[in-house]
Structure formats: C-alpha cells, structure tokens
Tab-separated table of C-alpha atoms and ligand atoms in Angstrom:
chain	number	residue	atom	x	y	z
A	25	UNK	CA	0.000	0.000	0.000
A	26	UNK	CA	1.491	3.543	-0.991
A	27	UNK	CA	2.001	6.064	1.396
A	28	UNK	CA	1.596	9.821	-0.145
A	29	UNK	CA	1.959	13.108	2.023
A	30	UNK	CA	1.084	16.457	0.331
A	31	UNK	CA	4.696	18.683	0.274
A	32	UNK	CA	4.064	22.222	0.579
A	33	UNK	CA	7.472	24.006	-0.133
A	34	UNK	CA	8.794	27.617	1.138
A	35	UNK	CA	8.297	31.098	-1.313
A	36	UNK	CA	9.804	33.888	-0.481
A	37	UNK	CA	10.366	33.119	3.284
A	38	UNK	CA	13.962	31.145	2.234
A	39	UNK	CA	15.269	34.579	2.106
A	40	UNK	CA	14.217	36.041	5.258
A	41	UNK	CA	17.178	36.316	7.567
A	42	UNK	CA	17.036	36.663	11.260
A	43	UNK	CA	13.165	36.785	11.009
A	44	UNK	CA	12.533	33.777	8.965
A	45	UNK	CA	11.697	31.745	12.929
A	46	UNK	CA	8.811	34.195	12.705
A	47	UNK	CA	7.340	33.831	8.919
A	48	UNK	CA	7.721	29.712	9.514
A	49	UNK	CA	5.270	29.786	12.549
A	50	UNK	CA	2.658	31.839	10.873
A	51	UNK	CA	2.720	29.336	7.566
A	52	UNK	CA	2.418	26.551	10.016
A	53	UNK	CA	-0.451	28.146	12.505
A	54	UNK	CA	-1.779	28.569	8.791
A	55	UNK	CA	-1.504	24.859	7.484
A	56	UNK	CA	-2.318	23.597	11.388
A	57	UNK	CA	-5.938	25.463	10.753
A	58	UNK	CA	-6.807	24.248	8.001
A	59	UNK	CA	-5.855	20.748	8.306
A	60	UNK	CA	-8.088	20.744	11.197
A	61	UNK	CA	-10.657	22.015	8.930
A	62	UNK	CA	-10.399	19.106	6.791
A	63	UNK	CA	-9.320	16.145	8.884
A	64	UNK	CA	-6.530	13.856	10.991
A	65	UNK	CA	-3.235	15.019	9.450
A	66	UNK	CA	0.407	14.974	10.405
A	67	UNK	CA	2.434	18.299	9.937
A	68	UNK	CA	5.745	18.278	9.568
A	69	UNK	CA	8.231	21.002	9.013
A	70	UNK	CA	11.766	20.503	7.563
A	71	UNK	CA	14.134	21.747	5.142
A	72	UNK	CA	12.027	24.901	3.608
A	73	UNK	CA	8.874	22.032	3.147
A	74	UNK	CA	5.909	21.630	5.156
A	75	UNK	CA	4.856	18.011	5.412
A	76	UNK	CA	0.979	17.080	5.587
A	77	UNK	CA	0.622	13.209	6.056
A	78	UNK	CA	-2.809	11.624	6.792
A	79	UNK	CA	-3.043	10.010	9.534
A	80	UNK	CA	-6.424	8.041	9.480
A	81	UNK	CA	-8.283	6.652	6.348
A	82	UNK	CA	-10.501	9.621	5.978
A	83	UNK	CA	-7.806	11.724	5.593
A	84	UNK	CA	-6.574	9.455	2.999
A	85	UNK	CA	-10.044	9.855	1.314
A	86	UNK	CA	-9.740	13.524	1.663
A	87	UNK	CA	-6.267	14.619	0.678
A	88	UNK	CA	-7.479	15.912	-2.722
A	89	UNK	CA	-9.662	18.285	-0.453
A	90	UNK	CA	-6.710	19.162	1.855
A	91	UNK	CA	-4.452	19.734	-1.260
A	92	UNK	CA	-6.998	22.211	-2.384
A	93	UNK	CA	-7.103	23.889	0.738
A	94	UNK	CA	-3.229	24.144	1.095
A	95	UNK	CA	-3.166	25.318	-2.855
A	96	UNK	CA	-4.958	28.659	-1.209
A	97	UNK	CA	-2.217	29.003	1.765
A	98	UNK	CA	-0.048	32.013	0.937
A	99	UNK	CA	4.170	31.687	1.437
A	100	UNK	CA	4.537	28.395	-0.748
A	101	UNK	CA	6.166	28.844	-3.885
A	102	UNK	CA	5.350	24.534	-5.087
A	103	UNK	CA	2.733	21.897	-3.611
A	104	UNK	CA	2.789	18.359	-4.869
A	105	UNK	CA	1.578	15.299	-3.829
A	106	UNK	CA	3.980	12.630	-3.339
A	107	UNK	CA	4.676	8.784	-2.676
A	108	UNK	CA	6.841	7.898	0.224
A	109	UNK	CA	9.251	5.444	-0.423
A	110	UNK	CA	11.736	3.730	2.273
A	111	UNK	CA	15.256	5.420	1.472
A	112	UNK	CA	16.666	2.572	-0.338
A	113	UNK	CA	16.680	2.385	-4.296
A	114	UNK	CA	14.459	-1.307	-4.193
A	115	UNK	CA	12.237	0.273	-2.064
A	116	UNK	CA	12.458	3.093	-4.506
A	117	UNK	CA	12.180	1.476	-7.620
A	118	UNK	CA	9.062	-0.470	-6.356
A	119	UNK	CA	7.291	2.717	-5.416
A	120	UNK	CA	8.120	4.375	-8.559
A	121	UNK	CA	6.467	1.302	-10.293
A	122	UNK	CA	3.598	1.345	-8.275
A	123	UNK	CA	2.674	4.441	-8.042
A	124	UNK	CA	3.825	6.413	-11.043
A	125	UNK	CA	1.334	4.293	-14.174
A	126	UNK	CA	-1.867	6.588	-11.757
A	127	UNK	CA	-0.462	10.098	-11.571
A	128	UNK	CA	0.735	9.763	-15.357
A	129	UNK	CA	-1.953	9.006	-17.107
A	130	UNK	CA	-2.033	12.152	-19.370
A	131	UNK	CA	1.514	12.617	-19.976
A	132	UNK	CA	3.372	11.273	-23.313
A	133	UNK	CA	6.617	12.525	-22.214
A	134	UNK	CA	8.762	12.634	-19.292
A	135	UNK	CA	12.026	13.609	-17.844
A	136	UNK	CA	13.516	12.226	-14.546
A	137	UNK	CA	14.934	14.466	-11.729
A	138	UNK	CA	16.688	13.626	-8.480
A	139	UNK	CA	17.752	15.635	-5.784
A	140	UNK	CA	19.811	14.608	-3.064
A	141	UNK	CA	19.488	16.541	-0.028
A	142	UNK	CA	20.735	13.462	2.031
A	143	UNK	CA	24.527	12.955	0.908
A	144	UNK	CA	25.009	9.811	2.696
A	145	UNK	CA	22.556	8.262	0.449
A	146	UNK	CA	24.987	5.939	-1.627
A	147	UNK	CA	24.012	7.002	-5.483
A	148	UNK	CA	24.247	10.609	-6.955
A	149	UNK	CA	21.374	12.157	-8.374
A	150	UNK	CA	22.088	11.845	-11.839
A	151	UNK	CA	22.414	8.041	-11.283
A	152	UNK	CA	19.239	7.742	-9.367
A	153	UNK	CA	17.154	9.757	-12.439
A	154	UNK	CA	18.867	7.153	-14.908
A	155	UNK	CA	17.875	4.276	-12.754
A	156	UNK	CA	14.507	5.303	-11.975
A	157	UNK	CA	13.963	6.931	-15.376
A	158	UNK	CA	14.797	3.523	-16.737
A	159	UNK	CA	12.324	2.069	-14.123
A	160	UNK	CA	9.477	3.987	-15.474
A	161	UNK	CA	9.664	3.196	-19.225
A	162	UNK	CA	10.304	-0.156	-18.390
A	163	UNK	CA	6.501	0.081	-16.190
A	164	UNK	CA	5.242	2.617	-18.566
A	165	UNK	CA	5.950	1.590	-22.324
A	166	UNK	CA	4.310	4.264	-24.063
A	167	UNK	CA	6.445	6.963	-22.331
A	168	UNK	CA	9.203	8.457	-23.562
A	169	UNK	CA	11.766	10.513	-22.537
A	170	UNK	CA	12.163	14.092	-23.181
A	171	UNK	CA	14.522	15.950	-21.815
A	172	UNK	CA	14.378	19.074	-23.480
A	173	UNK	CA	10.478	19.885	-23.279
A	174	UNK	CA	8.890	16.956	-21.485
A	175	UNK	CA	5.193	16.996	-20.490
A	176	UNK	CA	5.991	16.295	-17.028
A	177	UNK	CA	9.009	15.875	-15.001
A	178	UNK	CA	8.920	13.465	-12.428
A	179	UNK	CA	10.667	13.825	-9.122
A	180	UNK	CA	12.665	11.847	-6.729
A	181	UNK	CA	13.774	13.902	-3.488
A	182	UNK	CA	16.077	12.418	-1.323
A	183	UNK	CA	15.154	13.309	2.482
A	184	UNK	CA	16.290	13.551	5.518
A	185	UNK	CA	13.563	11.155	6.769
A	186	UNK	CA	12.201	9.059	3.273
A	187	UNK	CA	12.536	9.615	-0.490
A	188	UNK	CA	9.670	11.450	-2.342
A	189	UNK	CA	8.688	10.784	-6.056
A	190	UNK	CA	6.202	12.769	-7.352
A	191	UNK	CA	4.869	13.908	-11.056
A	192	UNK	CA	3.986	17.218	-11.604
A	193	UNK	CA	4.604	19.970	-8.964
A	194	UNK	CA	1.694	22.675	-8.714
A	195	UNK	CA	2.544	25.895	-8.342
A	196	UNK	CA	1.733	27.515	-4.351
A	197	UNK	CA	-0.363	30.354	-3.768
A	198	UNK	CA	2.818	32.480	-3.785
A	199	UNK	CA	2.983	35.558	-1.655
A	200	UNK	CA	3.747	35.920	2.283
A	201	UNK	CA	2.314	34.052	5.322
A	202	UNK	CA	-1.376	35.284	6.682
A	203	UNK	CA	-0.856	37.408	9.035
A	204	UNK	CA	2.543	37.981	8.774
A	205	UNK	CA	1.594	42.105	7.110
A	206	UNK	CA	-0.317	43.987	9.558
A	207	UNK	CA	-4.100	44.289	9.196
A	208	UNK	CA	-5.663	46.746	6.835
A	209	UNK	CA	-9.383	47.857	6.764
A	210	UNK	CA	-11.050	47.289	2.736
A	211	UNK	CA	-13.478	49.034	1.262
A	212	UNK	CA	-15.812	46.436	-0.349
A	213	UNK	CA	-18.280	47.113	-2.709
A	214	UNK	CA	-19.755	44.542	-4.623
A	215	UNK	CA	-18.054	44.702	-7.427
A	216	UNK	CA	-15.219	43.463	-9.808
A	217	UNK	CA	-12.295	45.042	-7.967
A	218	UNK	CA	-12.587	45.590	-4.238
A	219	UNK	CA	-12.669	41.617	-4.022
A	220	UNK	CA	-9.593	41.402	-5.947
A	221	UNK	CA	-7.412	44.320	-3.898
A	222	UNK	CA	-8.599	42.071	-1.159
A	223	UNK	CA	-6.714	39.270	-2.298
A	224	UNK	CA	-3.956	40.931	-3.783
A	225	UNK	CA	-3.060	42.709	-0.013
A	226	UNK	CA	-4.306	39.386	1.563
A	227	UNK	CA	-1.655	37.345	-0.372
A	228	UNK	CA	1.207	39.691	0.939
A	229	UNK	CA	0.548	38.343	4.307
A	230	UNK	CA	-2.033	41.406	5.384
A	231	UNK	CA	-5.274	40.348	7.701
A	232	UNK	CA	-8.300	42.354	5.997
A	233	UNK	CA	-11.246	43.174	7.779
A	234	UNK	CA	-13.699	45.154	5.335
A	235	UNK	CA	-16.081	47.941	5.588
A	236	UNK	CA	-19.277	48.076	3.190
A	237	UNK	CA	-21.548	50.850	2.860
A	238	UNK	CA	-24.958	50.779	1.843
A	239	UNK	CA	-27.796	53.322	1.148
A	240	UNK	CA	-31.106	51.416	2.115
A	241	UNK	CA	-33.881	51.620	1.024
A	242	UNK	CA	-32.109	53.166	-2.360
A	243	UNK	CA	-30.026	49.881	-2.330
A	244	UNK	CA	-31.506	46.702	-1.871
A	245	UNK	CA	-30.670	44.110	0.533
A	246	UNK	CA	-30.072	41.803	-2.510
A	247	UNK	CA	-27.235	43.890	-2.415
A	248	UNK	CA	-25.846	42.824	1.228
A	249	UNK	CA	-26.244	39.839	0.770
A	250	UNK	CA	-23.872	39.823	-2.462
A	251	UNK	CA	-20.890	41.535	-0.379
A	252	UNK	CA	-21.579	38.733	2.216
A	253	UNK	CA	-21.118	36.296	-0.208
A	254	UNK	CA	-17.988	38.174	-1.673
A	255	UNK	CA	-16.662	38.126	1.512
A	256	UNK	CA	-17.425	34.032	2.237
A	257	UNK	CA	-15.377	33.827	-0.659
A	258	UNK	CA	-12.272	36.201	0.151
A	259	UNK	CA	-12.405	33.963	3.918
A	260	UNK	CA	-11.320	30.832	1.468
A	261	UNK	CA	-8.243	32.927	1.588
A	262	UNK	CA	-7.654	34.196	5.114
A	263	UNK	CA	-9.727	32.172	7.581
A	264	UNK	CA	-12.068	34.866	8.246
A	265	UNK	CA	-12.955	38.130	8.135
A	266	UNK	CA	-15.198	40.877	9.856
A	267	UNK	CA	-17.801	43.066	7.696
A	268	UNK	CA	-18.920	46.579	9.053
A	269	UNK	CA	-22.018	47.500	7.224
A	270	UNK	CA	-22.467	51.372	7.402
A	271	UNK	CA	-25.739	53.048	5.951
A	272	UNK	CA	-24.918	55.857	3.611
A	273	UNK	CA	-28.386	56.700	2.953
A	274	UNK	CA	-28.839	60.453	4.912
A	275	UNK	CA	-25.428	61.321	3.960
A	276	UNK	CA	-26.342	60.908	0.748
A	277	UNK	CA	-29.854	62.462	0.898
A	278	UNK	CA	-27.970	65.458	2.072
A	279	UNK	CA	-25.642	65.651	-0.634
A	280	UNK	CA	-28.230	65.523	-3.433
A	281	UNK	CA	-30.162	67.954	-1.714
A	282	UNK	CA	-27.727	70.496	-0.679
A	283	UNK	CA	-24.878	70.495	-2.998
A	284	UNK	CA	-23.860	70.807	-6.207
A	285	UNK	CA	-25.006	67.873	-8.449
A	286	UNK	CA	-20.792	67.540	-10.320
A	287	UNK	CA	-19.192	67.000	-6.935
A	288	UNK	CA	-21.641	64.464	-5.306
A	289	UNK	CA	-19.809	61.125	-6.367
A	290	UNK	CA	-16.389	63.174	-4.810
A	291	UNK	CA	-18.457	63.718	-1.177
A	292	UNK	CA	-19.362	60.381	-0.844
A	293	UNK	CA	-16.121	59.352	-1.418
A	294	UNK	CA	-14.653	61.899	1.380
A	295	UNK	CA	-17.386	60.591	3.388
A	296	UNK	CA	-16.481	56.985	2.938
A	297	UNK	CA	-12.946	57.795	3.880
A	298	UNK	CA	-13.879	59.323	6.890
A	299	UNK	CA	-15.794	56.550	8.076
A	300	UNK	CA	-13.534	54.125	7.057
A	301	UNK	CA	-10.640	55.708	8.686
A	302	UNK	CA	-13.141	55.612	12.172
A	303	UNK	CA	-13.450	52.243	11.528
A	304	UNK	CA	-9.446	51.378	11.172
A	305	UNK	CA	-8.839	53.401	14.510
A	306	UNK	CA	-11.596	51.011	16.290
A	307	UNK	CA	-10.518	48.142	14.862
A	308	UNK	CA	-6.171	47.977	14.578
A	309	UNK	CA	-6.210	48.707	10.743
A	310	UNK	CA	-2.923	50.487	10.041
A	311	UNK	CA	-4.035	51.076	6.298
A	312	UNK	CA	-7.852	51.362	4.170
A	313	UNK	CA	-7.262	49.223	0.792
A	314	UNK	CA	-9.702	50.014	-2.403
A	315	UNK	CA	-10.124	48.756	-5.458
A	316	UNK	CA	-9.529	51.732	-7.544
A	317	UNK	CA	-7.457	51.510	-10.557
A	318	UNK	CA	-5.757	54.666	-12.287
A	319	UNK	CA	-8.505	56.346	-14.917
A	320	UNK	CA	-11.259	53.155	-14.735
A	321	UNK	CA	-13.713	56.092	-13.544
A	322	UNK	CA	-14.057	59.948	-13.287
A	323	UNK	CA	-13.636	59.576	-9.386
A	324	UNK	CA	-10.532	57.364	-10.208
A	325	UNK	CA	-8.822	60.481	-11.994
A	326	UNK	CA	-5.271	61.461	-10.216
A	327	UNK	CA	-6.675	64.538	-9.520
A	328	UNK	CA	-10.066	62.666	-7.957
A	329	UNK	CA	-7.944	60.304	-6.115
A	330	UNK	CA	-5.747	62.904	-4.558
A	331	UNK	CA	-8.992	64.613	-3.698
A	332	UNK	CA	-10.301	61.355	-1.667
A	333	UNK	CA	-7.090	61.039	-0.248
A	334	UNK	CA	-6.947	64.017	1.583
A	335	UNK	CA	-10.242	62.666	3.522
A	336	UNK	CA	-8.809	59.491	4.911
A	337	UNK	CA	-6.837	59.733	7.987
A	338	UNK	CA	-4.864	56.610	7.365
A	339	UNK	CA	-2.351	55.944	3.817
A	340	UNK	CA	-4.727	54.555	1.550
A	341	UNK	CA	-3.622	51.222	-0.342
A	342	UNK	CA	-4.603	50.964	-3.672
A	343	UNK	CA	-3.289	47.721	-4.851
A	344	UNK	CA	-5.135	47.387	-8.578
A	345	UNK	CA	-3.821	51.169	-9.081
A	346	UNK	CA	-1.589	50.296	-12.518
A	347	UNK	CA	-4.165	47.601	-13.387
A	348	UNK	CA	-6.088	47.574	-16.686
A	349	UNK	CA	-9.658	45.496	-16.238
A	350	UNK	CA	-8.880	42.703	-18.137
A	351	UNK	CA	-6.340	41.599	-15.915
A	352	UNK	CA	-8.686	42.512	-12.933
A	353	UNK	CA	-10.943	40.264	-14.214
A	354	UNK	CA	-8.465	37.394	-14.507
A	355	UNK	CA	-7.919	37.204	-10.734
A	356	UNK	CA	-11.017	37.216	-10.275
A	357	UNK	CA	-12.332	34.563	-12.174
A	358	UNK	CA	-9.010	32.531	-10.221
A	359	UNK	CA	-10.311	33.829	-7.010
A	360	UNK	CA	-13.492	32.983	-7.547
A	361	UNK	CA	-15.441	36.130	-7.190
A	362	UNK	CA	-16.733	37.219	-10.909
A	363	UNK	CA	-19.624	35.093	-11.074
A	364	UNK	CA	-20.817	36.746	-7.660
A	365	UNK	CA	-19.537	40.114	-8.785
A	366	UNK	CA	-21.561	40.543	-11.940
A	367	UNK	CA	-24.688	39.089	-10.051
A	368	UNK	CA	-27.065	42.848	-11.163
A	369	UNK	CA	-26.461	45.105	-8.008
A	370	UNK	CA	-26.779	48.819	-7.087
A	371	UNK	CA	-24.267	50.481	-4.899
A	372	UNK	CA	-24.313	53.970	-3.166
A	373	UNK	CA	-22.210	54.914	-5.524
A	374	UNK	CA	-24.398	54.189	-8.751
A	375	UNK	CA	-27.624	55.869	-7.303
A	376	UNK	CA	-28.322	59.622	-7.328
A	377	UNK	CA	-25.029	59.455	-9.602
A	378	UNK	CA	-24.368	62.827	-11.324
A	379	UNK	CA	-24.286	63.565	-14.953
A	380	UNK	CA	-21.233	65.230	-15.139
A	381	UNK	CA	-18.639	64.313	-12.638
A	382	UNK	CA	-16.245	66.898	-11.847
A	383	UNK	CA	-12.676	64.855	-13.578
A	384	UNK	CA	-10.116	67.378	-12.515
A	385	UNK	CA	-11.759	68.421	-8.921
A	386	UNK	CA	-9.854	71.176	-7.034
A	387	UNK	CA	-9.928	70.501	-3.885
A	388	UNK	CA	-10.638	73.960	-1.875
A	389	UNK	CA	-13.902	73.797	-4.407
A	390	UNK	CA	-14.619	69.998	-3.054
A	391	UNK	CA	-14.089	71.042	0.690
A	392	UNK	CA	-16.088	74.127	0.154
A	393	UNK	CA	-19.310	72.304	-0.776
A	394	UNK	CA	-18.345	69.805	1.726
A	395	UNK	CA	-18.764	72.351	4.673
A	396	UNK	CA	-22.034	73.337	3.129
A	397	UNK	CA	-22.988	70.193	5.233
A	398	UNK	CA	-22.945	69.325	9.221
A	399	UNK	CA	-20.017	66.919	8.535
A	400	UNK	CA	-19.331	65.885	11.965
A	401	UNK	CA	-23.324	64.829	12.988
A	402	UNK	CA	-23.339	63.163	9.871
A	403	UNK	CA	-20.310	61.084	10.526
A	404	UNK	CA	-21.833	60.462	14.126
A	405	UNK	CA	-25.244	59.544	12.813
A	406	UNK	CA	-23.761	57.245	10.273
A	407	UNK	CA	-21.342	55.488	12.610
A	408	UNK	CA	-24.629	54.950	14.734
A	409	UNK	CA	-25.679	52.758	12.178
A	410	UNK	CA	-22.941	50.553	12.203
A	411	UNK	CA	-23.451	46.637	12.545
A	412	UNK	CA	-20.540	44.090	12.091
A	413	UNK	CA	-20.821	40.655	10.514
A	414	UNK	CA	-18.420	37.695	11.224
A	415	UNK	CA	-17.450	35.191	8.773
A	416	UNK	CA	-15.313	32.291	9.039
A	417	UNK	CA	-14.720	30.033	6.176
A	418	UNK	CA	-16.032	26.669	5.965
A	419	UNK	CA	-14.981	23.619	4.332
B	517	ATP	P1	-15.466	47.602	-7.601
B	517	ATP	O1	-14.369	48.610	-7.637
B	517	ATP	O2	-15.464	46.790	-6.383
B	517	ATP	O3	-15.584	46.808	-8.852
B	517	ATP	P2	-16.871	49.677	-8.501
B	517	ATP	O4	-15.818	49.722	-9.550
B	517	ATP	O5	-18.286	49.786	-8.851
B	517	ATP	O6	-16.757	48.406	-7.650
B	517	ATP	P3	-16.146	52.197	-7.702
B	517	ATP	O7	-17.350	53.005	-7.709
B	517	ATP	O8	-15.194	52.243	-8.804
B	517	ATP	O9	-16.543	50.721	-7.420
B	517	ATP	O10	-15.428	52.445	-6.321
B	517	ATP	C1	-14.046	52.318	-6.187
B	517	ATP	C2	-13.699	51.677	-4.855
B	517	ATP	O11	-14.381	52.314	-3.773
B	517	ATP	C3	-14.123	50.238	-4.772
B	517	ATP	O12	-13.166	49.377	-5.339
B	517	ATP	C4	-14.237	50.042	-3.281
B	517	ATP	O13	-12.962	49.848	-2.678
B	517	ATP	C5	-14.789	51.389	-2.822
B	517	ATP	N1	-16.264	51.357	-2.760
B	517	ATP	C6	-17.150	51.709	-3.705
B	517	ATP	N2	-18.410	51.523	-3.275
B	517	ATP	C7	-18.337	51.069	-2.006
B	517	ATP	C8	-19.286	50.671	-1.017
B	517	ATP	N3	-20.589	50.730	-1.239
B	517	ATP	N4	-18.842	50.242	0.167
B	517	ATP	C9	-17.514	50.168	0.418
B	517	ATP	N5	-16.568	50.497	-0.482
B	517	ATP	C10	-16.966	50.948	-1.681
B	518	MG	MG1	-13.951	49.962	-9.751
C-alpha cells in the first residue's frame, strides 16, 4: 500500500534572515488550521517544506480536499503530492512502479529528476534519475523521454527522513504568510475590484477586515447579501474576516439635496474615507485598501484620487492602481469572485449618480461644498448605524 503526504514548499520566506523563525510559525499556525478544517493530518516542518501526512483513512479519502485547501495558503512557492518510499533504491524502484502508471496518465513525455538533499545516500542524483527513469519506461511503455520539453518531469527527493517521487509539482499560492503584514481595513463594494485588492493585499501576508456601505432603502438588501457572499469567498483565503455595514443613505440624501449635483460622487467618497478611517482606529487597521485603478472612472482620476485622499486619515492602499480590467478580471475569475460580482447590483455609488462628474476636482472647491454640510453629525449619525458581521470560512 502507498504512502503519499502532500509537500508544501517555502516562497519567499527562504530569504528572510534573522526573522525567517517568525514567517515559519505563521505558515504553520496557517496549514495547522486548516488541516483541522479538513481532517486527521500529520504536519511536519523541515528543510524549507511543510509536510501534511494523513493520519487516518478519511484523511486518505480527503487529501485531494486538503491539497486544495493548502493550494490557497499564501508563502509556498510549489505543492505536490507525493509517494513515500523507504530510502533505499528497491524500495524506490518499487514505489516508482507502483505508483507512477496513476499520476501519469495524461503525460506522453517525461524527464527524470533527483535531488539529493541526504549525501550519505549511496548514489548521486544523476544516477538515481537514470535508474529510476529507466524504471518507469520499463513500467510505462508508451512513455518516452524528453529531456528538453517533457510533459511532465517526475521527481525523486532524497530526504532527511524518506525519499519522495512525485509527477507534476503545482505551483503555491505564492505571496507571504497570513498574518505575517499587519491588518488593513477594505473598502468592499460589490463589485469586480474591491474583491480582488482584497486578495492581492491578503496574499502579501495582510489580515483584511472590510467595511461596506450601503444606502437602504435606495439599495436593496439583494445587495448585502452579495458583499456577504464576496466576503465568504475572500475567507477561502484568510480564515475569516469581519464586515462593518455602514448606511450611507442620509449622507447621501444630504448631498443631493444640498450640494452641487458635479461633486456628489467626490463627497461620498470623502465621506467613505472618513468613516472608514473611524473604523481602522476602532478596529487595529494600520491602512484602508480600495479597489480603484488609475482612470477606470471619473472619481478614479489622479486629480479625484488625490482629492479622496486628503479625507482618509490613514495611507490609503490601492493595490489594482496600474491595473487595466482585463487583468482585474483574470484574478477574479481565479479567485473565484466574478460570477458573484456581476450578479445585477446597485451600490451607493451608482444611485443619485451625477451627470457630469467633476474629472479634474480642485480641492478647496470639493471642501467648500463639503462644509455646506454638518459633517461631523453626519459622521456620528452614520457610525450609529454601524453593525458588524463575522465570517469564518467553511470547508
Ligand atoms: P469595484 O471597484 O469593487 O468593482 P466599482 O468599480 O463599482 O466596484 P467604484 O465606484 O469604482 O466601485 O469604487 C471604487 C472603490 O471604492 C471600490 O473598489 C471600493 O474599494 C470602494 N467602494 C465603492 N463603493 C463602495 C461601497 N458601497 N462600500 C464600500 N466600499 C466601496
Ligand atoms: Mg472599480
């Protein structure tokens, strides 16, 4: 019977220095949560690899599930799955046999690799990818070896503890360990791109909690209940995450009615930020993220943006800022989060929206009609209004 373990191998943390004691324990408080999501697992760490071996037959049964799940944890760079052999090249051989004609079904071509990380083992690694190599075409007759472009190259990693084969490594979720950035407050809307700065800060390591903002009854609670979902989605990535809904709806009552039709979109913005930046205080945040991207908008002008800015009391993070939509679009169809995006929605910011939006805003004109307003109740009454949703992610 063949043993596999899923190996989950080190990103960028391999070049942290001094610090690296600290990155390791957040990837493996990481992997340690979700394997106890999924089932009975060993973890193991050990020469820039987490080890996750199952322990019991369900966890056999479920390792595709617990691959997927440590697919989405950020700080690996590779994550395959891979037999365990005894570190002996019969044992070897045998495995490779057994185990390799399964995992290779698609492939026409192959090239073997070994690495030797244990140099006591008696053979180099170019004579244990001949003799293995050899092994599979011998098990495998409609293989053949490629060396310069093969479909798949398959593995053989001499441990410390066992020897690994494997076919095909996957690529990791890349980026730093959860937790390991700071935590920064998000504004989510519910569409294409707040979901996606989510993941983009989220993958650097950065906890997110996010604020939404609604304008009931102008927005619909359809609408709520699509940001929820965004945000059940974004938890695949990070564990869990907190949602402070905030109603908009006076503040913006007051801004059609009292000012100037071209600067409305620009208010609500400052208004957002100030909110936001209340929230971040309450809640740790050290930065707000958007999802605004340079020019996608007229509020999303350099001159607009600078304008917003200036209303938030904490750096603003603007990770999709030299992103064109297409490529938007591509994480989020990875990520998961288009189909739920596009779902038909309004926003605060697409009702009472003006006809022409002020592109190149100055911004003593912006804070003028802004103190035509009682800014401060406002920002009380709204914050009133506040309720906070928790979400952890589920399996
Ligand atoms: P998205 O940017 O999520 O696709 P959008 O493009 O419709 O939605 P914009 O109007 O361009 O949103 O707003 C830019 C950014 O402002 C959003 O990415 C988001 O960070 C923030 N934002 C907009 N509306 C809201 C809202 N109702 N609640 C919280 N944040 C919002
Ligand atoms: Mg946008």
């Amino acid at each position: 019977m063949i043993r596999e373990a899923i190996l989950c191998k080190y990103g960028e943390v391999v070049l942290k220095g001094t610090n690296r004691g600290h990155f390791e324990s957040q990837l493996l408080r990481e992997v340690r949560r979700r394997v106890e999501l999924v089932g009975n697992y060993g973890v193991r760490n050990n020469q820039s690899t987490i080890y996750v071996t199952p322990i019991d037959s369900e966890a056999v049964r479920n390792l595709d599930m617990m691959y997927d799940q440590l697919s989405k944890v950020f700080g690996f760079a590779g994550i395959c799955r891979a037999a365990i052999a005894e570190k002996n090249m019969d044992e070897i051989r045998k495995t490779a046999r057994e185990y390799l004609p399964g995992v290779m079904l698609k492939y026409k071509s192959f090239k073997c690799e070994a690495k030797r990380s244990d140099k006591s083992f008696p053979l180099s690694s170019p004579e244990i990818s001949v003799d293995i190599g050899g092994e599979i075409l011998d098990a495998i007759p409609r293989l053949h070896v490629d060396l310069n472009n093969p479909d798949v190259i398959v593995r053989i990693e001499i441990r410390d503890d066992y020897a690994y084969i494997h076919a095909g490594q996957d690529r990791g979720a890349g980026g730093m360990p959860t937790g390991s950035a700071g935590k920064g407050l998000l504004l989510l809307s519910g569409g294409i791109d707040s979901p996606v700065a989510a993941y983009m800060m989220m993958k650097r390591g950065m906890e997110v909690d996010c604020v939404h903002f609604d304008s009931f009854p102008y927005t619909s609670e359809a609408a709520r209940d699509k940001v929820l979902e965004l945000a059940r989605k974004l938890c695949e990535y990070s564990g869990k995450i907190k949602v402070h809904m905030i109603s908009l709806t006076h503040i913006q009552e007051e801004i059609r009615d009292r000012c100037e039709e071209d600067y409305s979109t620009l208010l609500l913005r400052r208004f957002m930020m100030k909110l936001a930046t209340k929230v971040a205080g309450e809640q740790n945040c050290h930065v707000l993220v958007t999802g605004e991207s340079l020019g996608q908008v007229a509020s999303q002008t350099l001159q607009a943006l600078c304008v917003t800015d200036d209303a938030a009391g904490v750096p603003v993070f603007r990770p999709l800022i030299g992103m064109d939509k297409e490529e938007i679009i591509r994480v989020s169809r990875k990520i998961d989060t288009f189909d739920t995006s596009i779902l038909p929605y309004d926003d605060c910011c697409t009702v009472f929206t003006p006809r022409h939006p002020k592109t190149q805003p100055e911004l003593d004109k912006v804070i003028a009609q802004e103190n035509i307003l009682d800014v401060e109740p406002l920002i009380e009454e709204a914050w009133k209004t506040r309720n906070t949703v928790v979400i952890n992610q589920e399996v």
